[in-house]
Coordinates of C-alpha atoms in Angstrom, one line a residue:
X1437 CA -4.2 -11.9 19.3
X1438 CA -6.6 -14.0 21.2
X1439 CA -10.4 -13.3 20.9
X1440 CA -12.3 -12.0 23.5
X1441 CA -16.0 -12.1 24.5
X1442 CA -18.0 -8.9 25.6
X1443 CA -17.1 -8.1 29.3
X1444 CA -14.5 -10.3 29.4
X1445 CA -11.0 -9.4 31.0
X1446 CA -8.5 -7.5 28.8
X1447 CA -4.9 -7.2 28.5
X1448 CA -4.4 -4.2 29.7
X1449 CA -2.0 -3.0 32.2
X1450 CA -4.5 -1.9 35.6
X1451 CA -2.1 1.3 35.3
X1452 CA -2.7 2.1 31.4
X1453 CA -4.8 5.0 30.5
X1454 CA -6.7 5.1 27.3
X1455 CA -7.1 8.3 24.9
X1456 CA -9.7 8.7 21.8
X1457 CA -9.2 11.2 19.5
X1458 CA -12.5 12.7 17.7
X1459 CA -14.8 11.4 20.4
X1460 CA -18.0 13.4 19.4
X1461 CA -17.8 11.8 16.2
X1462 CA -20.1 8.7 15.8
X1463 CA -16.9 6.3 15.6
X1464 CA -15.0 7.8 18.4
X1465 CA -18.3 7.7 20.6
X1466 CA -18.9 3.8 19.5
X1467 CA -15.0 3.1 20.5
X1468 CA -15.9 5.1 24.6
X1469 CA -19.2 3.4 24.4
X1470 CA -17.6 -0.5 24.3
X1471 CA -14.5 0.8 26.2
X1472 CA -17.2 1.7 29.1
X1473 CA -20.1 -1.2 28.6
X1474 CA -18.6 -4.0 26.8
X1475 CA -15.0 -3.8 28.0
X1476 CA -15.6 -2.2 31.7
X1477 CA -12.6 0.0 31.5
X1478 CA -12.7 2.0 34.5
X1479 CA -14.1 5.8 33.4
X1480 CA -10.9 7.3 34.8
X1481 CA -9.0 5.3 33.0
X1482 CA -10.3 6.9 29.9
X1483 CA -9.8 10.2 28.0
X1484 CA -12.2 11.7 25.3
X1485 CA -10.9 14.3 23.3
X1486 CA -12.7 17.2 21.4
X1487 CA -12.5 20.0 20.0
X1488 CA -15.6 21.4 21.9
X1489 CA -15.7 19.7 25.6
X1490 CA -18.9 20.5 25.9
X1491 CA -19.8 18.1 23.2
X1492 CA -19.3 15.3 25.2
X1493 CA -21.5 16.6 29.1
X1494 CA -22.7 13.4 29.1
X1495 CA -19.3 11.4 29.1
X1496 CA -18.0 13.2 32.2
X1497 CA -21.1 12.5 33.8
X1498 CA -20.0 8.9 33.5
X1499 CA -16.6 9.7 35.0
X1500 CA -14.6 9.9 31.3
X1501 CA -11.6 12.5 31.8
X1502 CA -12.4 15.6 28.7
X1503 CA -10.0 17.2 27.3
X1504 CA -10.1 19.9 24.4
X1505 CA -7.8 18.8 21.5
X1506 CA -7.3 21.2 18.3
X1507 CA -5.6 18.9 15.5
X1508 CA -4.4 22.7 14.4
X1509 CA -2.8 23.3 17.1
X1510 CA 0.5 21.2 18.5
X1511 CA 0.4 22.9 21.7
X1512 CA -2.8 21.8 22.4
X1513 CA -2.5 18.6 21.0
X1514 CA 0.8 17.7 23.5
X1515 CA -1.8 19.1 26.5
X1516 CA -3.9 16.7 25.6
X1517 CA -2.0 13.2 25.4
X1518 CA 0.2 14.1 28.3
X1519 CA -0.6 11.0 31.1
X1520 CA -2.0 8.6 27.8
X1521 CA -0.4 5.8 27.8
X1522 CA -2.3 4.3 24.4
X1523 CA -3.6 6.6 22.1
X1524 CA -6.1 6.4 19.4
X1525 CA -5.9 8.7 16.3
X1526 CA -9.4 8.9 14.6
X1527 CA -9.1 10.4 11.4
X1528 CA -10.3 13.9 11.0
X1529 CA -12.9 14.7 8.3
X1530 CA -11.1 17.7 7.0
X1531 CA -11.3 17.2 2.9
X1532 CA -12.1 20.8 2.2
X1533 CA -8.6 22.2 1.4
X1534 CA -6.0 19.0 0.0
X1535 CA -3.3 18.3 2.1
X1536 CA -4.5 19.7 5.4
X1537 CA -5.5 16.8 6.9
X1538 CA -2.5 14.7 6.8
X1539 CA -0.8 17.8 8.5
X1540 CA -3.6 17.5 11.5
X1541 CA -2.4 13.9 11.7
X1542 CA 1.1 14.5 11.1
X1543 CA 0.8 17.2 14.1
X1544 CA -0.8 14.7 16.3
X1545 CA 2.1 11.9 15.5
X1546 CA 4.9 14.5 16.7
X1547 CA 2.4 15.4 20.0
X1548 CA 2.4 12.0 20.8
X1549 CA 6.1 11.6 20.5
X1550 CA 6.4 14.7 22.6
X1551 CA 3.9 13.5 25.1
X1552 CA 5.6 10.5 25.1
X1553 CA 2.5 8.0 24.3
X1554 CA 3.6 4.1 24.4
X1555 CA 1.4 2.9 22.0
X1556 CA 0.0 4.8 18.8
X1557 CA -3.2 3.7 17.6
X1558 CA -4.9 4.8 13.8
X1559 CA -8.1 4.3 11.8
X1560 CA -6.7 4.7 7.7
X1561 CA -8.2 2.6 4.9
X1562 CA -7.4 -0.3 3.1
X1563 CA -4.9 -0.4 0.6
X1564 CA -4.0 3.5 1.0
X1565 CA -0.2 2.9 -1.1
X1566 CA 0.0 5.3 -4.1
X1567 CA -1.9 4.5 -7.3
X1568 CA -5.1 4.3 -5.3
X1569 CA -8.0 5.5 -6.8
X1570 CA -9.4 7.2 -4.0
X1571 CA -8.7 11.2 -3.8
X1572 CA -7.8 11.1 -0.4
X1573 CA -5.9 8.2 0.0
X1574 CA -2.3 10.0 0.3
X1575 CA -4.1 11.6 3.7
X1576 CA -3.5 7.6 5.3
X1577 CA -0.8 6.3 3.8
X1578 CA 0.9 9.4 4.5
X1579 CA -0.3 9.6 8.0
X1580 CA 1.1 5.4 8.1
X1581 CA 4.6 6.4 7.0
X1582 CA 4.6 9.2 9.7
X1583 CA 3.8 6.4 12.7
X1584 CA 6.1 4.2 11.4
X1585 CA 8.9 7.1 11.6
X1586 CA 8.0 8.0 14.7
X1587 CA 9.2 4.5 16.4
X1588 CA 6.2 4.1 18.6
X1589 CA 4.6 1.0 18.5
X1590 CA 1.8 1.0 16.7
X1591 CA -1.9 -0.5 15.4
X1592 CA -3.4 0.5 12.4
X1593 CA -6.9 -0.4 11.7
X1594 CA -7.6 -0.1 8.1
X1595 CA -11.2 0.3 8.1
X1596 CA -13.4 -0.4 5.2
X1597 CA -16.4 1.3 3.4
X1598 CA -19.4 1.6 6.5
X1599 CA -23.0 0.2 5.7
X1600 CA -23.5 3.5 7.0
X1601 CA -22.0 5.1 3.6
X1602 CA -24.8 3.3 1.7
X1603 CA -27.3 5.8 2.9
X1604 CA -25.7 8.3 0.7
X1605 CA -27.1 6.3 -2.3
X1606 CA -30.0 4.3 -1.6
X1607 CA -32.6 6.6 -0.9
X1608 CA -32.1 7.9 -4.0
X1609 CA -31.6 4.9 -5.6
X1610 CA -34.9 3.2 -4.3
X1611 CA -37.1 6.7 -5.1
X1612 CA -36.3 6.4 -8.4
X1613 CA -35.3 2.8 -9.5
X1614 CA -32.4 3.6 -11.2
X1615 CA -28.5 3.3 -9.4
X1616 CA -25.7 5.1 -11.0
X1617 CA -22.0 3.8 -10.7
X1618 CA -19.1 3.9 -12.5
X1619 CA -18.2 0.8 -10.3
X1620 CA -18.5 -2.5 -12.7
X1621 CA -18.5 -5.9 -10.9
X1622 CA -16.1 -4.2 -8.3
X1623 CA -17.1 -5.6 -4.8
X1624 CA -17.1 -4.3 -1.6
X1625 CA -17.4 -5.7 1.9
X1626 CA -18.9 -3.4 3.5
X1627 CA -18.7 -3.4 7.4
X1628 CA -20.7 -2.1 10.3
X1629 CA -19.3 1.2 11.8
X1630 CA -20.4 -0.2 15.5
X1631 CA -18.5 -3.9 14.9
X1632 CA -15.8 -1.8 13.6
X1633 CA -15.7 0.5 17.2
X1634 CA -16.2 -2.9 18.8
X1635 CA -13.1 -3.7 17.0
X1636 CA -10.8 -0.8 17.7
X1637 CA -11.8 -0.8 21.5
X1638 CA -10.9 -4.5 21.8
X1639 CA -6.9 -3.7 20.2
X1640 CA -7.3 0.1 22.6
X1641 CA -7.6 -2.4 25.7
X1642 CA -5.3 -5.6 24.4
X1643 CA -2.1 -4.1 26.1
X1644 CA -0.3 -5.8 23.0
X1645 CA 3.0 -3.8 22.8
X1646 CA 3.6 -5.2 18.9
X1647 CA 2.9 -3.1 15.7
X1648 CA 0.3 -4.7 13.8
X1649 CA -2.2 -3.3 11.0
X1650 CA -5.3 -4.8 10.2
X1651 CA -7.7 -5.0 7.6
X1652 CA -11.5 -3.8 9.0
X1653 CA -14.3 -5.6 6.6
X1654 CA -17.7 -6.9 6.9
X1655 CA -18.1 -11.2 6.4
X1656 CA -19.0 -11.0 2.3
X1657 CA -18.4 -8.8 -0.2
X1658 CA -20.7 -7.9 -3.3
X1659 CA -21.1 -6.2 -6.1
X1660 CA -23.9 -2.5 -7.1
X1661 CA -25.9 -5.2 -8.6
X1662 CA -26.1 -7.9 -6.1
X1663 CA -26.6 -5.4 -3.4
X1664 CA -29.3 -3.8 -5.7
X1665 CA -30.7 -7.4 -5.2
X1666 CA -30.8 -7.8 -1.7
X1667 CA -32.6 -4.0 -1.5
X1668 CA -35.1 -5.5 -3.6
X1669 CA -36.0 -8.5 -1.6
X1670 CA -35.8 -6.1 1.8
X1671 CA -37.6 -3.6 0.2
X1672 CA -40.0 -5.0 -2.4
X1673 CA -38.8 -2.1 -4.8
X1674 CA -36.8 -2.8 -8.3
X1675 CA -33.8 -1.1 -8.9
X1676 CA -32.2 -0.9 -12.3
X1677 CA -28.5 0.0 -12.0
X1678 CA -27.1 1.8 -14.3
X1679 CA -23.5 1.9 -15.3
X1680 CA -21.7 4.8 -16.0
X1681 CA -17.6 6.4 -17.0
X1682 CA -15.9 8.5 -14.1
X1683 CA -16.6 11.1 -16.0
X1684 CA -20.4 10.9 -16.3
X1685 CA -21.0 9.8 -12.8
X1686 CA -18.9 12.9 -11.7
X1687 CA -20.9 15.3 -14.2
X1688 CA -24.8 13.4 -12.8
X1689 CA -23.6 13.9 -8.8
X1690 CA -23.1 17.2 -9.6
X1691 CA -25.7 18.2 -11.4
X1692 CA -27.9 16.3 -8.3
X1693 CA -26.5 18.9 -5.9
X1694 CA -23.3 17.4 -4.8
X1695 CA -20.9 20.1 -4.2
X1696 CA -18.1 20.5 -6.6
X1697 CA -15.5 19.8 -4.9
X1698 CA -17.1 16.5 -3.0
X1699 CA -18.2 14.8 -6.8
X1700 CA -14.9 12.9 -7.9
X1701 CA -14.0 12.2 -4.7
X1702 CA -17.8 10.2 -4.5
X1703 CA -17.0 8.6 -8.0
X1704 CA -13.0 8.1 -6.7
X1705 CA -14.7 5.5 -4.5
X1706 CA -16.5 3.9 -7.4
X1707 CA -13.1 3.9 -8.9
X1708 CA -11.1 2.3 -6.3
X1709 CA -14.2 -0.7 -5.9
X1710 CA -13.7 -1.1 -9.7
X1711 CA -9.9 -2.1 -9.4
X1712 CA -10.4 -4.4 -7.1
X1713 CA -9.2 -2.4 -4.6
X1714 CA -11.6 -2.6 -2.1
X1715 CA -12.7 -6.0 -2.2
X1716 CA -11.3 -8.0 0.5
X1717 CA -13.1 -10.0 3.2
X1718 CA -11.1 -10.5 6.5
X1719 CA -11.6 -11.7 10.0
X1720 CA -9.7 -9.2 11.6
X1721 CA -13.1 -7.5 13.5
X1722 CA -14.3 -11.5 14.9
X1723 CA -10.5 -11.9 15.9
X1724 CA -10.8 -8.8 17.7
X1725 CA -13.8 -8.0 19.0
X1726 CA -14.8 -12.0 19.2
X1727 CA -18.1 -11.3 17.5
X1728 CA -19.5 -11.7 14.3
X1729 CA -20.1 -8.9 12.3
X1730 CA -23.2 -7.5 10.8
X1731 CA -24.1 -8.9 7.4
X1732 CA -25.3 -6.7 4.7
X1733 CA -28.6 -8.2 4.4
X1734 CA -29.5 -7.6 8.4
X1735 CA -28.3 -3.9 7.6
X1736 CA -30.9 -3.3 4.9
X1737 CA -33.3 -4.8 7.2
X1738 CA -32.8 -3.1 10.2
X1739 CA -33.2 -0.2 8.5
X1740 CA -35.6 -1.0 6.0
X1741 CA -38.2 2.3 6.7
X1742 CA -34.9 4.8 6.8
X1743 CA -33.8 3.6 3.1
X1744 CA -37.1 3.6 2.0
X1745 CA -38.5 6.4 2.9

């Protein structure tokens, strides 16, 4: 795929109209947001979909087309594709009750077979085959086998961890010098959630009619302690990390007021970056977007007071 510079032409058909599942959420917003400003895609040319319409006032004010789409609910779902030409599946966030969401997402394949969508976009996660680690892992690969069967051409962007995710733990982390993880010298590229929408809005408008996954990383990967590292020299604050079993790690996030049910899936991550799983460095968001992506280091910078405190 050939790499393209913000506001430059895509390969899109003039005719092709564009869909994005879970547009309130801050991914599906970044995707609109370069689909509008970096891409110029014509507003009518593009439909948001939400559960709640109203969420997203400020996109029709721009011209988007807003549709209300219930991942429960076929019916609606069919409703809701019906003109899209290329449709982007963003993940839902439903972890409370296993199983549920790969049925959204299986509902949503089938609605966009009945709608009769040409091209099948997904955000999953890097290696998602079973004997990952991570608890909800099934939930992609799962969702992966169900494009495949559906014989619409497809792109699957495999995202990797955010930068974003790290504000889960370094807050804490820096408060109290001490970082817990069960994660060893596991590594981890992780990538900026806006070069990742950058990304996935340059493969929504690319008109390519092959199916292709990719890999979704930020340009080095590193380990709890070298990142510990680099939030000392942003931060001027020591941080000890501290490495722990599954187990204990599971037993200390609870015990600091993560729910129950949340804990091993927060350690499953640690888990997975422990394998190896997790540790790859790819291209794939420079090839598509045809910038470079956010390093680590200018994350923890430009966010130096948030992390802080």
């Amino acid at each position: 795929m050939s790499t393209r510079r913000s506001g430059a032409t895509t390969g899109l058909p003039m005719t092709d109209t564009l869909l994005v599942t879970g547009a309130s959420g801050q991914l599906g917003r970044g995707v609109i947001h370069h689909l509008l400003d970096t891409l110029k895609v014509p507003p009518a040319r593009i439909i948001a979909t939400t559960r709640n319409p109203e969420n997203l006032a400020e996109l029709a004010a721009r011209g988007v087309i807003i549709r209300q789409a219930d991942f429960d609910d076929i019916a609606s779902l069919v409703e809701a594709f019906k003109g899209a030409d290329r449709v982007l599946i963003i993940s839902t966030d439903e972890l409370a009750l296993q199983g549920k969401r790969l049925k959204q997402h299986q509902t949503a394949v089938a609605a966009a077979k009945t709608a009769g969508v040409s091209h099948l976009l997904y955000t999953s996660m890097p290696n998602p085959e079973p004997g990952s680690p991570v608890l909800f892992a099934g939930d992609h690969y799962g969702t992966e086998q169900a494009i495949k069967a559906s014989g619409i051409p497809y792109t699957i962007f495999r995202n990797g961890w955010y930068q974003e995710d790290l504000f889960l733990s370094l807050p804490h982390a820096i408060a109290s010098g001490r970082w817990y993880t069960a994660a060893a010298d596991g590594r981890i590229a992780h990538g900026a959630r806006d070069d990742m929408a950058a990304a996935i809005a340059a493969g929504l408008t690319s008109g390519a009619t092959e199916s292709t996954t990719y890999t979704l990383t930020g340009p080095q990967a590193h380990t709890v302690a070298e990142i510990a590292s680099l939030v000392t020299d942003v931060t001027g604050k020591p941080i000890e990390v501290v490495q722990l079993s599954d187990e204990a790690l599971t037993e200390g996030l609870k015990a600091a007021g993560v729910p129950e049910g949340f804990a091993p899936i927060v350690t499953s991550f640690d888990t997975n970056t422990r394998s190896g799983r997790i540790g790859m460095v790819t291209d794939a968001i420079e090839t598509l977007s045809g910038r470079k992506p956010q390093s680590l280091k200018q994350f923890l910078e430009a966010n130096k007071a948030a992390l802080a405190g």
